[in-house]
C-alpha cells in the first residue's frame, strides 16, 4: 500500500481530480468534503500527508490545520493548503495555523504530483 | 503522467450550477437585507470554488471573469466594502453571464464574451479601478522577475546558509527534505553547525537545533533555491549569496519575488488560451444544442436512496431463492407457503419499483429556486412591491416532469406578477398592504404532486372575461347569464384569449395560458383556477409524480384493448342513440345534458374490426381535451390499473393518437391512447369535410 493522503475540498470535481491523480500514482487517498469531516476521519486514522482546501463550509482549512496540529499523530504530518489566494495574507494565516506549505490553484495533475512527491519523497 | 481533465468537467459543471444557485439566492437575500454573515461567506465561497475549478479544468475565461466577482465579494465579506444595491445588481448580472459561459463550456463551444465584457466593466467600475491597478502590478512584477532571473544565474554557484528556527519541524517541514531537494539542483557540499544543540537533559526532540551551510555548484538560478525554501521563509534564517563573487546582501527572499514566481507559473495558461479561443467564431448554434444536453443529463442521487435500493434487491434475491427452493421439491402441503412467498415477491417488486422511481425524484426546490430572482427583477421593472413565499420546496417529483413544468410555472408566476398584483398605490387605495404576495406551494396528494400559485392581487375580472368570450364567439350572451364562475375563468385557457389592455413585455408575449394548459395536459396533469375579485387568484396544478407509470382505465373496442389515462376521463355513460345527431361532414355529436360532445369511433379511425355491441349496448367515455371534450364509444370498460408506459416510438414508430403501449398481465400488448392527439386527429378529419360543405 502506498503512502496515505487525506484530501479535503468541498468541491467534488476538485476532490475527484486530486484523488484520481494521486491514486493513479499509487497513493492511498481518503476524501473529505469539509474540515469537520476531515477532522473526524483524522481522529481515527493516521495519514502521511494532508491536502486541504482553505475556503470550505462548516470548518475551513485554517481551522482544520489548527485542530489537526493538536492531534499527536498529526504533529509533524505535512499539511498542504490548496489555495487560490495569490496574496500572502491567507498563506501566512495558514502557516501560523501550522501548515507546511501550499499548492496554488489552479494546478494541473502534474504540478500536484510534483509537489506531493517532493514532500513525501 | 498526463491525466485527461475533461472527465472531471461534467462534475465541475454540475457543482458550478449549484454554486450559481447559491450565488443567486444569496445575492437576493443580501439585497432584501435578510442575509446574515453566513450568506455573504457562502456567496463568496461559491464564486471562489467556481473560479478555482474553472482554472483547474482549463476554462480560463470563466476563471478570469469569476476573479473579478470574487475580488468584489471578498471586500464585501471583509467589510471593506459596503453592500450596495448597485453592486448586487452587477453581481446578479454576472451570475447570468457565468451561467451562459458554463452552458457554453458544457457544449464545448467558446463562451459568449459580449455580455461578459460589459459586466466586467460594471464590476470594475464598482471596484473603482482597483481591479485595473492589481492587473498592472502583476504584470510589472512578472517583468521584474524575469529581469532578476537573468541576473541571478550565478556563474559558479551559490552559498546557502540555512538555519531552521526551533519550531520549524512543527509545521511539517522537514530539514532532510529541504536539503535533499537542494542537493538535487547540482553538486552540493554540506556542512552542519551543531553548536546550538543544548545539553542532553534540556534537549527537546521536537525542536530543531542544527544549522547548515551548503555550497551549491552548477548552473542554478536563485529562484530555484528560493522556491525550495518558499514554505519555510518565515521559519528560518536564510542567506543565499553567489559563490566566490562580490557579496550581495540579502537575508530573506523579498516577498514580491515570491509572489511573482507564482504568477509566472500560472501565466502561460491564463494568457495563451483566450487569444486562440476568441479568434474562433463566437456564435455557435448553442440553442440547438441545449436540447441535447437536457435529454441525456445526469442525476445526483443521495446515498440513502441507493442504499435503500440495494436493500430491496437483497430482499428480492432472498425471496427468489426461497421460491426456487420450494419449486424444486414442491408438494401440495406447501401451497400455502408458496402463496405466502408469491405475495412477498409481489411486495418486494412493488417496493423495488417505488425505490427505483424515487431515484429519479428531486425536490421541487430545483424548480422553485429560479423564482426569487424572477420576482425580484420583474417587480422592480414594473414598479411593484412583491414578496415571494415558497413552501413545500422539499416535495419530490420526477426529474423529467420537473423539467417540463418549469416553463409553465414561469409563465404563471409572470402572469400573477403582471396581471395579478396591483401597483402599490392601487393596493393602498383598496385597503390592502402595499406589498403584494405571491405564494408558491407544493405538496403530495395521492399519487400526484400539487403545485399552487396564489397571489393576493386583483383577481380575475369576470365581466370582462365573459364580454370578451362573447365577442370572440366562444359563448353567447344567453349562455353567459347563468354561467358558473369556473366556466368563465376557463376561457383564459382558450387560444388567443387575453384580457390585458396593453401587451407588456412581462407577460402576454404570444405564449398564452392555452399553451400552459397544453403543456400540463401533455404531462398527464391538469390545471384549475379559482379567483375572487379584489382578493386574488389561485392556480392549482396537479401532476403525476412520474411519467413512467400511469393510472389507466382499460377498455375494449372490438377485439382490441386500449388504455385511457384515468385523469382524462370525466365520466362514462350508457348511450342513448336518440341523443346522437349527425352534423355537417358526417360527424356525430352526442347531446349530454346541455352540451354537445363530438363522438369518436376509434374502430373506424384506426381502421380496426368494428365494435361487437350495438350502439345502445355500448358505452361512451367522455374524455377531457384542452379545448373541448370528446366522447369515445367503447364496447366495455374493463379494470383500472397502474400501467408501465413503454415507448412505442423506440420500439416501433410514432403513431398519431397513441402515446405508448404497455404489457398486460396476460402478456398481450395494449395501446395507450393520447387524448390530445385524438382530439387533434378528430379535428383534422373534420376540417376537409367542413370545407366541402
PDB file of N, CA and C in Angstrom, chain B residues 580-584 586-589:
ATOM      1  N   UNK B 580     -77.915  11.133 -30.296  1.00  0.00           N
ATOM      2  CA  UNK B 580     -76.854  11.319 -31.279  1.00  0.00           C
ATOM      3  C   UNK B 580     -77.416  12.043 -32.485  1.00  0.00           C
ATOM      4  N   UNK B 581     -76.740  13.099 -32.900  1.00  0.00           N
ATOM      5  CA  UNK B 581     -77.175  13.732 -34.139  1.00  0.00           C
ATOM      6  C   UNK B 581     -75.978  13.912 -35.057  1.00  0.00           C
ATOM      7  N   UNK B 582     -76.258  13.794 -36.332  1.00  0.00           N
ATOM      8  CA  UNK B 582     -75.196  13.961 -37.316  1.00  0.00           C
ATOM      9  C   UNK B 582     -75.050  15.439 -37.624  1.00  0.00           C
ATOM     10  N   UNK B 583     -73.833  15.862 -37.775  1.00  0.00           N
ATOM     11  CA  UNK B 583     -73.616  17.251 -38.175  1.00  0.00           C
ATOM     12  C   UNK B 583     -72.904  17.253 -39.514  1.00  0.00           C
ATOM     13  N   UNK B 584     -72.661  18.432 -40.002  1.00  0.00           N
ATOM     14  CA  UNK B 584     -72.031  18.556 -41.321  1.00  0.00           C
ATOM     15  C   UNK B 584     -70.756  17.742 -41.394  1.00  0.00           C
ATOM     16  N   UNK B 586     -70.596  14.480 -41.888  1.00  0.00           N
ATOM     17  CA  UNK B 586     -70.773  13.089 -41.496  1.00  0.00           C
ATOM     18  C   UNK B 586     -70.279  12.785 -40.092  1.00  0.00           C
ATOM     19  N   UNK B 587     -69.963  13.804 -39.347  1.00  0.00           N
ATOM     20  CA  UNK B 587     -69.554  13.569 -37.971  1.00  0.00           C
ATOM     21  C   UNK B 587     -70.772  13.564 -37.062  1.00  0.00           C
ATOM     22  N   UNK B 588     -70.556  13.019 -35.883  1.00  0.00           N
ATOM     23  CA  UNK B 588     -71.670  12.906 -34.952  1.00  0.00           C
ATOM     24  C   UNK B 588     -71.363  13.631 -33.651  1.00  0.00           C
ATOM     25  N   UNK B 589     -72.417  14.169 -33.083  1.00  0.00           N
ATOM     26  CA  UNK B 589     -72.253  14.721 -31.738  1.00  0.00           C
ATOM     27  C   UNK B 589     -73.299  14.074 -30.838  1.00  0.00           C
TER      28      UNK B 589
END
